[in-house]
Amino acid sequence: MNPLNTISGTLIAGLVLAIIIAALTSLSGPSSAGAIIFWTHVAAGVTWIGLLYYFNFVQVPALGEAASDEDGPGPAAISKYVAPRALLWFRWAALATWLTGAAFLMHKGQLHNAFMLGLNTDPVNQYAMTIGVGAWLGTIMLFNVWVLIWPNQKKVLGMVEASADEVAKAKNTAFLASRSNTLMSIPMIMSMIGAGHGWFM
């Protein structure tokens, strides 16, 4: 049986391959608990931001083109079949990213320092400041996903009853929140990577 035939088989095979590579190369790093939390955070974050970029760079422009193509199939297929599934993965990946990020900072004893941007120590905790910028941006982005994007997308996709005016307003709100998250994702990723590599601030 080829593991590539199913998404679960592919993911399990990828995980097994990563474990084999880590064992063979004897990578040193955080404790096993910290490593599991960290890599879960990274995997969830890649899923979240990957879907954020998919929505902004692929789906929204494609829906616009489909709506204006008189001879085409229209945007219904994406709205009915693709968007709900993508939004399911998107919102839960956002939550998993935030929770595992907070858990990793807690594991390192840096959760409070990060949300204080390292300004609560003397001298300033540079790691906490850098990772804290990312943590705050991620928190704002998580809020946007669950409070602005998801409730409004339910109206746009017809999952919640709404008038034409409410749908138009929901589209705009979800669009602006999604674009705001795309904007914030750039410095957020920079600070998350920078914290572990001693640069950014």
PDB file of N, CA, C and O in Angstrom, residues 66-106:
ATOM      1  N   ALA A  66     -13.863  33.954 -11.616  1.00  0.00           N
ATOM      2  CA  ALA A  66     -14.970  33.023 -11.877  1.00  0.00           C
ATOM      3  C   ALA A  66     -16.301  33.761 -11.933  1.00  0.00           C
ATOM      4  O   ALA A  66     -17.164  33.433 -12.755  1.00  0.00           O
ATOM      5  N   ALA A  67     -16.471  34.756 -11.063  1.00  0.00           N
ATOM      6  CA  ALA A  67     -17.729  35.513 -11.046  1.00  0.00           C
ATOM      7  C   ALA A  67     -17.907  36.339 -12.317  1.00  0.00           C
ATOM      8  O   ALA A  67     -19.036  36.553 -12.774  1.00  0.00           O
ATOM      9  N   SER A  68     -16.792  36.800 -12.903  1.00  0.00           N
ATOM     10  CA  SER A  68     -16.907  37.637 -14.100  1.00  0.00           C
ATOM     11  C   SER A  68     -16.865  36.833 -15.403  1.00  0.00           C
ATOM     12  O   SER A  68     -17.060  37.386 -16.479  1.00  0.00           O
ATOM     13  N   ASP A  69     -16.638  35.524 -15.321  1.00  0.00           N
ATOM     14  CA  ASP A  69     -16.588  34.671 -16.506  1.00  0.00           C
ATOM     15  C   ASP A  69     -17.994  34.145 -16.819  1.00  0.00           C
ATOM     16  O   ASP A  69     -18.474  33.205 -16.191  1.00  0.00           O
ATOM     17  N   GLU A  70     -18.646  34.754 -17.798  1.00  0.00           N
ATOM     18  CA  GLU A  70     -20.028  34.399 -18.118  1.00  0.00           C
ATOM     19  C   GLU A  70     -20.162  32.969 -18.633  1.00  0.00           C
ATOM     20  O   GLU A  70     -21.191  32.328 -18.436  1.00  0.00           O
ATOM     21  N   ASP A  71     -19.144  32.460 -19.290  1.00  0.00           N
ATOM     22  CA  ASP A  71     -19.199  31.110 -19.861  1.00  0.00           C
ATOM     23  C   ASP A  71     -18.605  30.048 -18.938  1.00  0.00           C
ATOM     24  O   ASP A  71     -18.623  28.869 -19.253  1.00  0.00           O
ATOM     25  N   GLY A  72     -18.076  30.477 -17.794  1.00  0.00           N
ATOM     26  CA  GLY A  72     -17.416  29.541 -16.881  1.00  0.00           C
ATOM     27  C   GLY A  72     -18.393  28.916 -15.896  1.00  0.00           C
ATOM     28  O   GLY A  72     -19.592  29.201 -15.905  1.00  0.00           O
ATOM     29  N   PRO A  73     -17.870  28.052 -15.024  1.00  0.00           N
ATOM     30  CA  PRO A  73     -18.727  27.353 -14.063  1.00  0.00           C
ATOM     31  C   PRO A  73     -19.190  28.227 -12.903  1.00  0.00           C
ATOM     32  O   PRO A  73     -20.054  27.826 -12.133  1.00  0.00           O
ATOM     33  N   GLY A  74     -18.612  29.419 -12.767  1.00  0.00           N
ATOM     34  CA  GLY A  74     -18.980  30.296 -11.663  1.00  0.00           C
ATOM     35  C   GLY A  74     -18.238  29.922 -10.388  1.00  0.00           C
ATOM     36  O   GLY A  74     -17.554  28.905 -10.319  1.00  0.00           O
ATOM     37  N   PRO A  75     -18.392  30.740  -9.355  1.00  0.00           N
ATOM     38  CA  PRO A  75     -17.640  30.534  -8.112  1.00  0.00           C
ATOM     39  C   PRO A  75     -18.277  29.531  -7.145  1.00  0.00           C
ATOM     40  O   PRO A  75     -17.730  29.252  -6.092  1.00  0.00           O
ATOM     41  N   ALA A  76     -19.428  28.955  -7.518  1.00  0.00           N
ATOM     42  CA  ALA A  76     -20.172  28.104  -6.578  1.00  0.00           C
ATOM     43  C   ALA A  76     -19.380  26.887  -6.108  1.00  0.00           C
ATOM     44  O   ALA A  76     -19.444  26.511  -4.947  1.00  0.00           O
ATOM     45  N   ALA A  77     -18.616  26.278  -7.008  1.00  0.00           N
ATOM     46  CA  ALA A  77     -17.873  25.066  -6.614  1.00  0.00           C
ATOM     47  C   ALA A  77     -16.864  25.377  -5.515  1.00  0.00           C
ATOM     48  O   ALA A  77     -16.743  24.632  -4.541  1.00  0.00           O
ATOM     49  N   ILE A  78     -16.156  26.486  -5.664  1.00  0.00           N
ATOM     50  CA  ILE A  78     -15.184  26.875  -4.637  1.00  0.00           C
ATOM     51  C   ILE A  78     -15.912  27.222  -3.348  1.00  0.00           C
ATOM     52  O   ILE A  78     -15.536  26.769  -2.266  1.00  0.00           O
ATOM     53  N   SER A  79     -16.966  28.011  -3.455  1.00  0.00           N
ATOM     54  CA  SER A  79     -17.698  28.442  -2.267  1.00  0.00           C
ATOM     55  C   SER A  79     -18.364  27.289  -1.535  1.00  0.00           C
ATOM     56  O   SER A  79     -18.458  27.286  -0.308  1.00  0.00           O
ATOM     57  N   LYS A  80     -18.825  26.302  -2.286  1.00  0.00           N
ATOM     58  CA  LYS A  80     -19.558  25.202  -1.670  1.00  0.00           C
ATOM     59  C   LYS A  80     -18.649  24.084  -1.169  1.00  0.00           C
ATOM     60  O   LYS A  80     -18.882  23.515  -0.104  1.00  0.00           O
ATOM     61  N   TYR A  81     -17.594  23.764  -1.916  1.00  0.00           N
ATOM     62  CA  TYR A  81     -16.792  22.592  -1.592  1.00  0.00           C
ATOM     63  C   TYR A  81     -15.396  22.909  -1.037  1.00  0.00           C
ATOM     64  O   TYR A  81     -14.922  22.223  -0.147  1.00  0.00           O
ATOM     65  N   VAL A  82     -14.743  23.914  -1.586  1.00  0.00           N
ATOM     66  CA  VAL A  82     -13.359  24.189  -1.193  1.00  0.00           C
ATOM     67  C   VAL A  82     -13.283  25.100   0.031  1.00  0.00           C
ATOM     68  O   VAL A  82     -12.604  24.783   1.017  1.00  0.00           O
ATOM     69  N   ALA A  83     -13.965  26.228  -0.013  1.00  0.00           N
ATOM     70  CA  ALA A  83     -13.839  27.229   1.049  1.00  0.00           C
ATOM     71  C   ALA A  83     -14.209  26.699   2.441  1.00  0.00           C
ATOM     72  O   ALA A  83     -13.462  26.943   3.393  1.00  0.00           O
ATOM     73  N   PRO A  84     -15.321  25.983   2.605  1.00  0.00           N
ATOM     74  CA  PRO A  84     -15.645  25.503   3.960  1.00  0.00           C
ATOM     75  C   PRO A  84     -14.566  24.575   4.531  1.00  0.00           C
ATOM     76  O   PRO A  84     -14.209  24.678   5.708  1.00  0.00           O
ATOM     77  N   ARG A  85     -14.032  23.692   3.694  1.00  0.00           N
ATOM     78  CA  ARG A  85     -12.987  22.781   4.175  1.00  0.00           C
ATOM     79  C   ARG A  85     -11.707  23.546   4.485  1.00  0.00           C
ATOM     80  O   ARG A  85     -11.046  23.310   5.502  1.00  0.00           O
ATOM     81  N   ALA A  86     -11.332  24.478   3.606  1.00  0.00           N
ATOM     82  CA  ALA A  86     -10.127  25.272   3.837  1.00  0.00           C
ATOM     83  C   ALA A  86     -10.267  26.120   5.101  1.00  0.00           C
ATOM     84  O   ALA A  86      -9.331  26.244   5.885  1.00  0.00           O
ATOM     85  N   LEU A  87     -11.460  26.684   5.321  1.00  0.00           N
ATOM     86  CA  LEU A  87     -11.685  27.492   6.525  1.00  0.00           C
ATOM     87  C   LEU A  87     -11.669  26.647   7.794  1.00  0.00           C
ATOM     88  O   LEU A  87     -11.266  27.120   8.860  1.00  0.00           O
ATOM     89  N   LEU A  88     -12.101  25.396   7.697  1.00  0.00           N
ATOM     90  CA  LEU A  88     -12.029  24.489   8.850  1.00  0.00           C
ATOM     91  C   LEU A  88     -10.572  24.293   9.272  1.00  0.00           C
ATOM     92  O   LEU A  88     -10.214  24.481  10.436  1.00  0.00           O
ATOM     93  N   TRP A  89      -9.733  23.914   8.314  1.00  0.00           N
ATOM     94  CA  TRP A  89      -8.312  23.725   8.606  1.00  0.00           C
ATOM     95  C   TRP A  89      -7.674  25.042   9.041  1.00  0.00           C
ATOM     96  O   TRP A  89      -6.842  25.063   9.948  1.00  0.00           O
ATOM     97  N   PHE A  90      -8.047  26.141   8.410  1.00  0.00           N
ATOM     98  CA  PHE A  90      -7.486  27.462   8.682  1.00  0.00           C
ATOM     99  C   PHE A  90      -7.712  27.887  10.125  1.00  0.00           C
ATOM    100  O   PHE A  90      -6.778  28.244  10.840  1.00  0.00           O
ATOM    101  N   ARG A  91      -8.954  27.827  10.580  1.00  0.00           N
ATOM    102  CA  ARG A  91      -9.244  28.341  11.926  1.00  0.00           C
ATOM    103  C   ARG A  91      -8.681  27.444  13.023  1.00  0.00           C
ATOM    104  O   ARG A  91      -8.186  27.935  14.039  1.00  0.00           O
ATOM    105  N   TRP A  92      -8.721  26.105  12.825  1.00  0.00           N
ATOM    106  CA  TRP A  92      -8.191  25.219  13.858  1.00  0.00           C
ATOM    107  C   TRP A  92      -6.667  25.213  13.856  1.00  0.00           C
ATOM    108  O   TRP A  92      -6.036  25.072  14.912  1.00  0.00           O
ATOM    109  N   ALA A  93      -6.058  25.397  12.691  1.00  0.00           N
ATOM    110  CA  ALA A  93      -4.591  25.527  12.637  1.00  0.00           C
ATOM    111  C   ALA A  93      -4.153  26.803  13.332  1.00  0.00           C
ATOM    112  O   ALA A  93      -3.117  26.826  14.010  1.00  0.00           O
ATOM    113  N   ALA A  94      -4.946  27.866  13.190  1.00  0.00           N
ATOM    114  CA  ALA A  94      -4.627  29.121  13.884  1.00  0.00           C
ATOM    115  C   ALA A  94      -4.640  28.907  15.394  1.00  0.00           C
ATOM    116  O   ALA A  94      -3.716  29.334  16.105  1.00  0.00           O
ATOM    117  N   LEU A  95      -5.671  28.260  15.886  1.00  0.00           N
ATOM    118  CA  LEU A  95      -5.761  28.010  17.328  1.00  0.00           C
ATOM    119  C   LEU A  95      -4.638  27.087  17.798  1.00  0.00           C
ATOM    120  O   LEU A  95      -3.996  27.349  18.822  1.00  0.00           O
ATOM    121  N   ALA A  96      -4.369  26.028  17.041  1.00  0.00           N
ATOM    122  CA  ALA A  96      -3.297  25.103  17.418  1.00  0.00           C
ATOM    123  C   ALA A  96      -1.944  25.800  17.411  1.00  0.00           C
ATOM    124  O   ALA A  96      -1.103  25.556  18.292  1.00  0.00           O
ATOM    125  N   THR A  97      -1.730  26.683  16.453  1.00  0.00           N
ATOM    126  CA  THR A  97      -0.471  27.428  16.395  1.00  0.00           C
ATOM    127  C   THR A  97      -0.296  28.288  17.640  1.00  0.00           C
ATOM    128  O   THR A  97       0.764  28.294  18.272  1.00  0.00           O
ATOM    129  N   TRP A  98      -1.343  29.007  17.991  1.00  0.00           N
ATOM    130  CA  TRP A  98      -1.247  29.895  19.155  1.00  0.00           C
ATOM    131  C   TRP A  98      -1.052  29.088  20.446  1.00  0.00           C
ATOM    132  O   TRP A  98      -0.187  29.414  21.262  1.00  0.00           O
ATOM    133  N   LEU A  99      -1.836  28.032  20.620  1.00  0.00           N
ATOM    134  CA  LEU A  99      -1.738  27.235  21.853  1.00  0.00           C
ATOM    135  C   LEU A  99      -0.374  26.563  21.992  1.00  0.00           C
ATOM    136  O   LEU A  99       0.216  26.558  23.082  1.00  0.00           O
ATOM    137  N   THR A 100       0.140  25.993  20.910  1.00  0.00           N
ATOM    138  CA  THR A 100       1.441  25.339  21.000  1.00  0.00           C
ATOM    139  C   THR A 100       2.567  26.356  21.150  1.00  0.00           C
ATOM    140  O   THR A 100       3.574  26.082  21.813  1.00  0.00           O
ATOM    141  N   GLY A 101       2.399  27.538  20.563  1.00  0.00           N
ATOM    142  CA  GLY A 101       3.395  28.602  20.767  1.00  0.00           C
ATOM    143  C   GLY A 101       3.428  29.040  22.221  1.00  0.00           C
ATOM    144  O   GLY A 101       4.505  29.194  22.809  1.00  0.00           O
ATOM    145  N   ALA A 102       2.255  29.235  22.804  1.00  0.00           N
ATOM    146  CA  ALA A 102       2.187  29.604  24.223  1.00  0.00           C
ATOM    147  C   ALA A 102       2.752  28.488  25.095  1.00  0.00           C
ATOM    148  O   ALA A 102       3.476  28.743  26.068  1.00  0.00           O
ATOM    149  N   ALA A 103       2.447  27.234  24.741  1.00  0.00           N
ATOM    150  CA  ALA A 103       2.960  26.097  25.514  1.00  0.00           C
ATOM    151  C   ALA A 103       4.484  26.032  25.441  1.00  0.00           C
ATOM    152  O   ALA A 103       5.153  25.743  26.438  1.00  0.00           O
ATOM    153  N   PHE A 104       5.047  26.314  24.257  1.00  0.00           N
ATOM    154  CA  PHE A 104       6.501  26.285  24.120  1.00  0.00           C
ATOM    155  C   PHE A 104       7.145  27.395  24.952  1.00  0.00           C
ATOM    156  O   PHE A 104       8.153  27.172  25.625  1.00  0.00           O
ATOM    157  N   LEU A 105       6.554  28.596  24.907  1.00  0.00           N
ATOM    158  CA  LEU A 105       7.090  29.697  25.716  1.00  0.00           C
ATOM    159  C   LEU A 105       6.982  29.381  27.204  1.00  0.00           C
ATOM    160  O   LEU A 105       7.886  29.702  27.982  1.00  0.00           O
ATOM    161  N   MET A 106       5.892  28.747  27.597  1.00  0.00           N
ATOM    162  CA  MET A 106       5.723  28.349  28.996  1.00  0.00           C
ATOM    163  C   MET A 106       6.779  27.304  29.370  1.00  0.00           C
ATOM    164  O   MET A 106       7.382  27.379  30.437  1.00  0.00           O
TER     165      MET A 106
END
